[in-house]
Amino acid sequence: DVIKLGTGGEHIFHAEVYFINLTTQMGIKWGTDSKVRLFDPASGLHVEIGASGNFNLRVMDSRKLVLKLVGTTDGLLQSDVVGEVTYGTGKFKALVMNKVKSNLARVIKEQNINILEIDSYLDGLSEELRDIINETLVEYGLIMPEFYVTSIMTPDDDPNFMRLKQQFADRTLKVREEEVRRAEAEAAQGRKLVEAQTAAQLKTVNAQGEADALRIKAQAEADADAPLVDEIAAMSAQIVALDDQM
């Protein structure tokens, strides 16, 4: 073809077609390749931790992805983007690890998470890191709908970490002892209140008993005096009758 002679064998109307997989790529594993240094303000100790988990990735804007990543290359495979499904390297897996390492310690500090209780906060930690990573992914036409931190590796043999656990145990014991003392004080105060109420009730009962006793006594005396009163009244009536006869 004569037309192709001046273009190195390529047609002058060159076109490239890219097929973009829009399905969500599931269960992509990630993990920090080195430890993250974390400062615990409560104890003043530094400890080094690691993290791992998995995430799902989906193409949100095919045009952005092609312009940003493909360029003039022949194609872009899933393994180029995220590496293998198991732990491996990939353009965005490296980005994920970098973002996690840069923000993990900061998020833990901002959310005031105790590293010894961090398993209870993995959901919130995952959501926070997902939002941070998505801020960068959107520039490439990608989105991470789910991101999971499934494990935080703590250095159990690190002297600082051992001291941190001991301090936490001591604080927990102290708090527990304080709760017990507070409960005992509240119980003692409750007993005193009950005793005072009981004494007041007994006093009221005794006062009512004395009043009832006086009333009964007065009634008894009145009942005892009634025949005498009747007799006096009869005698008075007889005297009046005699006077009338005279």
mmCIF file of C-alpha atoms in Angstrom:
data_model
loop_
_atom_site.group_PDB
_atom_site.id
_atom_site.type_symbol
_atom_site.label_atom_id
_atom_site.label_comp_id
_atom_site.label_asym_id
_atom_site.label_seq_id
_atom_site.Cartn_x
_atom_site.Cartn_y
_atom_site.Cartn_z
ATOM 1 C CA ASP A 1 0.000 0.000 0.000
ATOM 2 C CA VAL A 2 1.629 3.226 -1.194
ATOM 3 C CA ILE A 3 -0.170 5.285 1.453
ATOM 4 C CA LYS A 4 1.618 3.405 4.234
ATOM 5 C CA LEU A 5 5.120 4.001 2.825
ATOM 6 C CA GLY A 6 5.441 7.421 4.451
ATOM 7 C CA THR A 7 4.140 6.289 7.829
ATOM 8 C CA GLY A 8 6.398 3.344 8.474
ATOM 9 C CA GLY A 9 3.796 0.807 7.478
ATOM 10 C CA GLU A 10 1.101 2.240 9.762
ATOM 11 C CA HIS A 11 -2.198 3.505 8.429
ATOM 12 C CA ILE A 12 -2.523 7.282 8.606
ATOM 13 C CA PHE A 13 -5.744 6.898 10.558
ATOM 14 C CA HIS A 14 -4.201 5.100 13.512
ATOM 15 C CA ALA A 15 -6.528 3.939 16.285
ATOM 16 C CA GLU A 16 -6.078 1.944 19.480
ATOM 17 C CA VAL A 17 -8.872 0.080 21.219
ATOM 18 C CA TYR A 18 -8.743 -0.665 24.935
ATOM 19 C CA PHE A 19 -11.081 -3.036 26.704
ATOM 20 C CA ILE A 20 -11.673 -1.946 30.288
ATOM 21 C CA ASN A 21 -12.926 -4.463 32.823
ATOM 22 C CA LEU A 22 -15.548 -2.616 34.871
ATOM 23 C CA THR A 23 -16.247 -5.431 37.311
ATOM 24 C CA THR A 24 -15.136 -5.075 40.908
ATOM 25 C CA GLN A 25 -11.879 -6.883 41.597
ATOM 26 C CA MET A 26 -12.439 -8.658 44.906
ATOM 27 C CA GLY A 27 -10.201 -9.811 47.720
ATOM 28 C CA ILE A 28 -6.958 -8.044 46.782
ATOM 29 C CA LYS A 29 -4.612 -8.599 49.685
ATOM 30 C CA TRP A 30 -2.297 -5.950 51.065
ATOM 31 C CA GLY A 31 0.190 -5.680 53.895
ATOM 32 C CA THR A 32 2.794 -3.234 55.107
ATOM 33 C CA ASP A 33 6.271 -4.230 53.984
ATOM 34 C CA SER A 34 7.853 -2.621 57.047
ATOM 35 C CA LYS A 35 6.851 -1.603 60.554
ATOM 36 C CA VAL A 36 4.996 1.606 61.369
ATOM 37 C CA ARG A 37 6.362 3.534 64.331
ATOM 38 C CA LEU A 38 3.625 4.521 66.784
ATOM 39 C CA PHE A 39 3.952 6.833 69.777
ATOM 40 C CA ASP A 40 1.665 6.170 72.727
ATOM 41 C CA PRO A 41 1.113 9.507 74.522
ATOM 42 C CA ALA A 42 -0.329 7.864 77.644
ATOM 43 C CA SER A 43 2.845 5.897 78.359
ATOM 44 C CA GLY A 44 5.381 7.967 76.439
ATOM 45 C CA LEU A 45 6.614 4.833 74.656
ATOM 46 C CA HIS A 46 7.268 4.114 70.984
ATOM 47 C CA VAL A 47 6.195 0.780 69.506
ATOM 48 C CA GLU A 48 6.368 -0.581 65.984
ATOM 49 C CA ILE A 49 3.321 -2.215 64.444
ATOM 50 C CA GLY A 50 2.373 -3.781 61.119
ATOM 51 C CA ALA A 51 -0.960 -4.099 59.351
ATOM 52 C CA SER A 52 -2.551 -6.274 56.693
ATOM 53 C CA GLY A 53 -5.921 -6.885 55.097
ATOM 54 C CA ASN A 54 -7.666 -6.850 51.749
ATOM 55 C CA PHE A 55 -9.601 -4.477 49.519
ATOM 56 C CA ASN A 56 -11.860 -4.378 46.460
ATOM 57 C CA LEU A 57 -11.103 -2.181 43.460
ATOM 58 C CA ARG A 58 -13.275 -0.971 40.593
ATOM 59 C CA VAL A 59 -12.829 1.260 37.533
ATOM 60 C CA MET A 60 -15.031 4.319 37.945
ATOM 61 C CA ASP A 61 -13.836 6.435 34.974
ATOM 62 C CA SER A 62 -12.386 4.473 32.029
ATOM 63 C CA ARG A 63 -11.136 7.606 30.240
ATOM 64 C CA LYS A 64 -9.129 8.779 33.239
ATOM 65 C CA LEU A 65 -7.611 5.334 33.652
ATOM 66 C CA VAL A 66 -6.508 5.178 30.015
ATOM 67 C CA LEU A 67 -5.086 8.699 29.983
ATOM 68 C CA LYS A 68 -3.283 8.364 33.298
ATOM 69 C CA LEU A 69 -1.901 4.855 33.090
ATOM 70 C CA VAL A 70 -2.006 3.339 29.629
ATOM 71 C CA GLY A 71 -0.562 6.141 27.547
ATOM 72 C CA THR A 72 1.072 4.629 24.495
ATOM 73 C CA THR A 73 1.656 1.161 25.930
ATOM 74 C CA ASP A 74 0.115 -1.898 24.362
ATOM 75 C CA GLY A 75 -2.146 -2.589 27.345
ATOM 76 C CA LEU A 76 -2.548 -2.734 31.077
ATOM 77 C CA LEU A 77 -3.246 -5.966 32.890
ATOM 78 C CA GLN A 78 -4.841 -6.388 36.298
ATOM 79 C CA SER A 79 -1.517 -7.655 37.629
ATOM 80 C CA ASP A 80 0.091 -4.374 36.518
ATOM 81 C CA VAL A 81 -2.385 -2.421 38.608
ATOM 82 C CA VAL A 82 -2.744 -4.441 41.806
ATOM 83 C CA GLY A 83 -0.276 -7.283 41.430
ATOM 84 C CA GLU A 84 -1.367 -10.826 42.067
ATOM 85 C CA VAL A 85 -4.466 -11.562 44.155
ATOM 86 C CA THR A 86 -2.138 -12.742 46.902
ATOM 87 C CA TYR A 87 0.531 -10.476 48.337
ATOM 88 C CA GLY A 88 2.621 -8.974 45.582
ATOM 89 C CA THR A 89 3.560 -5.741 43.868
ATOM 90 C CA GLY A 90 1.469 -3.543 41.630
ATOM 91 C CA LYS A 91 1.106 0.137 40.880
ATOM 92 C CA PHE A 92 -1.800 0.621 43.261
ATOM 93 C CA LYS A 93 -0.892 -1.978 45.815
ATOM 94 C CA ALA A 94 2.265 0.047 46.420
ATOM 95 C CA LEU A 95 0.118 3.168 46.707
ATOM 96 C CA VAL A 96 -2.144 1.471 49.242
ATOM 97 C CA MET A 97 0.777 0.354 51.390
ATOM 98 C CA ASN A 98 2.331 3.824 51.252
ATOM 99 C CA LYS A 99 -0.938 5.504 52.290
ATOM 100 C CA VAL A 100 -1.453 3.057 55.131
ATOM 101 C CA LYS A 101 2.064 3.515 56.450
ATOM 102 C CA SER A 102 1.759 7.303 56.193
ATOM 103 C CA ASN A 103 -1.599 7.561 57.953
ATOM 104 C CA LEU A 104 -2.040 4.539 60.221
ATOM 105 C CA ALA A 105 -0.282 5.997 63.259
ATOM 106 C CA ARG A 106 -1.952 9.395 62.751
ATOM 107 C CA VAL A 107 -5.469 7.927 62.558
ATOM 108 C CA ILE A 108 -4.864 5.790 65.658
ATOM 109 C CA LYS A 109 -3.703 8.886 67.544
ATOM 110 C CA GLU A 110 -6.549 11.135 66.300
ATOM 111 C CA GLN A 111 -9.202 8.557 67.237
ATOM 112 C CA ASN A 112 -7.537 8.004 70.611
ATOM 113 C CA ILE A 113 -7.355 4.249 70.047
ATOM 114 C CA ASN A 114 -5.548 2.126 72.592
ATOM 115 C CA ILE A 115 -3.178 -0.108 70.643
ATOM 116 C CA LEU A 116 -3.902 -2.945 73.092
ATOM 117 C CA GLU A 117 -7.627 -2.739 72.259
ATOM 118 C CA ILE A 118 -7.282 -1.929 68.579
ATOM 119 C CA ASP A 119 -9.116 -5.050 67.375
ATOM 120 C CA SER A 120 -12.340 -3.440 68.578
ATOM 121 C CA TYR A 121 -11.752 -0.439 66.294
ATOM 122 C CA LEU A 122 -10.765 -2.117 63.018
ATOM 123 C CA ASP A 123 -14.023 -1.179 61.251
ATOM 124 C CA GLY A 124 -13.654 2.537 61.952
ATOM 125 C CA LEU A 125 -9.946 2.410 61.161
ATOM 126 C CA SER A 126 -10.676 0.691 57.841
ATOM 127 C CA GLU A 127 -13.245 3.308 56.814
ATOM 128 C CA GLU A 128 -10.904 6.190 57.651
ATOM 129 C CA LEU A 129 -8.011 4.714 55.639
ATOM 130 C CA ARG A 130 -10.331 3.848 52.722
ATOM 131 C CA ASP A 131 -11.445 7.473 52.417
ATOM 132 C CA ILE A 132 -7.831 8.667 52.481
ATOM 133 C CA ILE A 133 -6.766 6.214 49.757
ATOM 134 C CA ASN A 134 -9.789 6.999 47.567
ATOM 135 C CA GLU A 135 -8.774 10.659 47.464
ATOM 136 C CA THR A 136 -5.787 9.594 45.361
ATOM 137 C CA LEU A 137 -7.418 6.750 43.434
ATOM 138 C CA VAL A 138 -10.130 9.019 42.007
ATOM 139 C CA GLU A 139 -7.437 10.861 40.047
ATOM 140 C CA TYR A 140 -6.837 7.619 38.142
ATOM 141 C CA GLY A 141 -10.494 6.814 37.529
ATOM 142 C CA LEU A 142 -10.523 4.118 40.221
ATOM 143 C CA ILE A 143 -12.424 3.672 43.443
ATOM 144 C CA MET A 144 -12.002 1.367 46.384
ATOM 145 C CA PRO A 145 -15.565 0.523 47.553
ATOM 146 C CA GLU A 146 -14.321 -1.633 50.420
ATOM 147 C CA PHE A 147 -11.060 -1.579 52.324
ATOM 148 C CA TYR A 148 -10.430 -3.798 55.316
ATOM 149 C CA VAL A 149 -7.768 -3.797 57.981
ATOM 150 C CA THR A 150 -8.066 -7.355 59.240
ATOM 151 C CA SER A 151 -4.982 -7.602 61.404
ATOM 152 C CA ILE A 152 -2.651 -5.333 63.370
ATOM 153 C CA MET A 153 0.651 -7.011 64.180
ATOM 154 C CA THR A 154 2.058 -5.956 67.533
ATOM 155 C CA PRO A 155 5.649 -6.613 68.650
ATOM 156 C CA ASP A 156 4.952 -8.875 71.620
ATOM 157 C CA ASP A 157 8.677 -9.391 72.290
ATOM 158 C CA ASP A 158 9.498 -5.669 72.185
ATOM 159 C CA PRO A 159 10.486 -4.390 75.683
ATOM 160 C CA ASN A 160 8.564 -1.160 75.086
ATOM 161 C CA PHE A 161 5.445 -3.070 74.125
ATOM 162 C CA MET A 162 5.789 -5.296 77.190
ATOM 163 C CA ARG A 163 6.077 -2.193 79.385
ATOM 164 C CA LEU A 164 3.052 -0.714 77.621
ATOM 165 C CA LYS A 165 0.992 -3.812 78.407
ATOM 166 C CA GLN A 166 2.140 -3.755 82.038
ATOM 167 C CA GLN A 167 1.211 -0.068 82.387
ATOM 168 C CA PHE A 168 -2.175 -0.741 80.866
ATOM 169 C CA ALA A 169 -2.740 -3.667 83.245
ATOM 170 C CA ASP A 170 -1.754 -1.488 86.217
ATOM 171 C CA ARG A 171 -4.106 1.306 85.102
ATOM 172 C CA THR A 172 -6.930 -1.165 84.569
ATOM 173 C CA LEU A 173 -6.385 -2.648 88.032
ATOM 174 C CA LYS A 174 -6.302 0.831 89.576
ATOM 175 C CA VAL A 175 -9.529 1.798 87.831
ATOM 176 C CA ARG A 176 -11.150 -1.445 88.981
ATOM 177 C CA GLU A 177 -10.067 -0.853 92.585
ATOM 178 C CA GLU A 178 -11.437 2.692 92.413
ATOM 179 C CA GLU A 179 -14.755 1.361 91.081
ATOM 180 C CA VAL A 180 -14.904 -1.146 93.955
ATOM 181 C CA ARG A 181 -14.189 1.593 96.518
ATOM 182 C CA ARG A 182 -16.814 3.827 94.957
ATOM 183 C CA ALA A 183 -19.343 0.996 94.978
ATOM 184 C CA GLU A 184 -18.578 0.253 98.634
ATOM 185 C CA ALA A 185 -18.959 3.936 99.549
ATOM 186 C CA GLU A 186 -22.273 4.140 97.704
ATOM 187 C CA ALA A 187 -23.439 0.960 99.438
ATOM 188 C CA ALA A 188 -22.447 2.360 102.854
ATOM 189 C CA GLN A 189 -24.258 5.604 102.099
ATOM 190 C CA GLY A 190 -27.281 3.606 101.000
ATOM 191 C CA ARG A 191 -27.235 1.619 104.238
ATOM 192 C CA LYS A 192 -27.094 4.816 106.282
ATOM 193 C CA LEU A 193 -30.018 6.230 104.348
ATOM 194 C CA VAL A 194 -32.045 3.062 104.897
ATOM 195 C CA GLU A 195 -31.181 3.066 108.604
ATOM 196 C CA ALA A 196 -32.243 6.711 108.912
ATOM 197 C CA GLN A 197 -35.498 6.015 107.103
ATOM 198 C CA THR A 198 -36.128 2.967 109.296
ATOM 199 C CA ALA A 199 -35.464 4.983 112.463
ATOM 200 C CA ALA A 200 -37.850 7.703 111.290
ATOM 201 C CA GLN A 201 -40.520 5.129 110.525
ATOM 202 C CA LEU A 202 -40.060 3.487 113.937
ATOM 203 C CA LYS A 203 -40.339 6.874 115.608
ATOM 204 C CA THR A 204 -43.557 7.567 113.724
ATOM 205 C CA VAL A 205 -44.922 4.143 114.639
ATOM 206 C CA ASN A 206 -43.995 4.651 118.299
ATOM 207 C CA ALA A 207 -45.640 8.081 118.326
ATOM 208 C CA GLN A 208 -48.778 6.631 116.783
ATOM 209 C CA GLY A 209 -48.693 3.779 119.321
ATOM 210 C CA GLU A 210 -48.455 6.218 122.237
ATOM 211 C CA ALA A 211 -51.358 8.257 120.846
ATOM 212 C CA ASP A 212 -53.438 5.108 120.431
ATOM 213 C CA ALA A 213 -52.566 4.028 123.985
ATOM 214 C CA LEU A 214 -53.647 7.385 125.429
ATOM 215 C CA ARG A 215 -56.883 7.258 123.457
ATOM 216 C CA ILE A 216 -57.621 3.734 124.676
ATOM 217 C CA LYS A 217 -56.850 4.749 128.246
ATOM 218 C CA ALA A 218 -59.158 7.746 128.027
ATOM 219 C CA GLN A 219 -61.902 5.573 126.585
ATOM 220 C CA ALA A 220 -61.466 3.018 129.335
ATOM 221 C CA GLU A 221 -61.668 5.671 132.021
ATOM 222 C CA ALA A 222 -64.747 7.111 130.375
ATOM 223 C CA ASP A 223 -66.329 3.689 130.253
ATOM 224 C CA ALA A 224 -65.493 3.109 133.938
ATOM 225 C CA ASP A 225 -66.987 6.446 134.986
ATOM 226 C CA ALA A 226 -70.216 5.964 133.003
ATOM 227 C CA PRO A 227 -72.125 3.870 135.670
ATOM 228 C CA LEU A 228 -71.202 6.349 138.391
ATOM 229 C CA VAL A 229 -72.436 9.219 136.271
ATOM 230 C CA ASP A 230 -75.683 7.378 135.638
ATOM 231 C CA GLU A 231 -76.108 6.679 139.342
ATOM 232 C CA ILE A 232 -75.530 10.317 140.269
ATOM 233 C CA ALA A 233 -78.002 11.368 137.606
ATOM 234 C CA ALA A 234 -80.614 8.952 139.017
ATOM 235 C CA MET A 235 -80.070 10.213 142.542
ATOM 236 C CA SER A 236 -80.400 13.779 141.356
ATOM 237 C CA ALA A 237 -83.677 12.890 139.656
ATOM 238 C CA GLN A 238 -85.004 11.323 142.895
ATOM 239 C CA ILE A 239 -84.078 14.394 144.913
ATOM 240 C CA VAL A 240 -85.872 16.609 142.436
ATOM 241 C CA ALA A 241 -88.948 14.384 142.674
ATOM 242 C CA LEU A 242 -88.972 14.543 146.491
ATOM 243 C CA ASP A 243 -88.712 18.283 146.375
ATOM 244 C CA ASP A 244 -91.655 18.432 144.079
ATOM 245 C CA GLN A 245 -93.753 16.274 146.465
ATOM 246 C CA MET A 246 -92.995 18.460 149.402
#
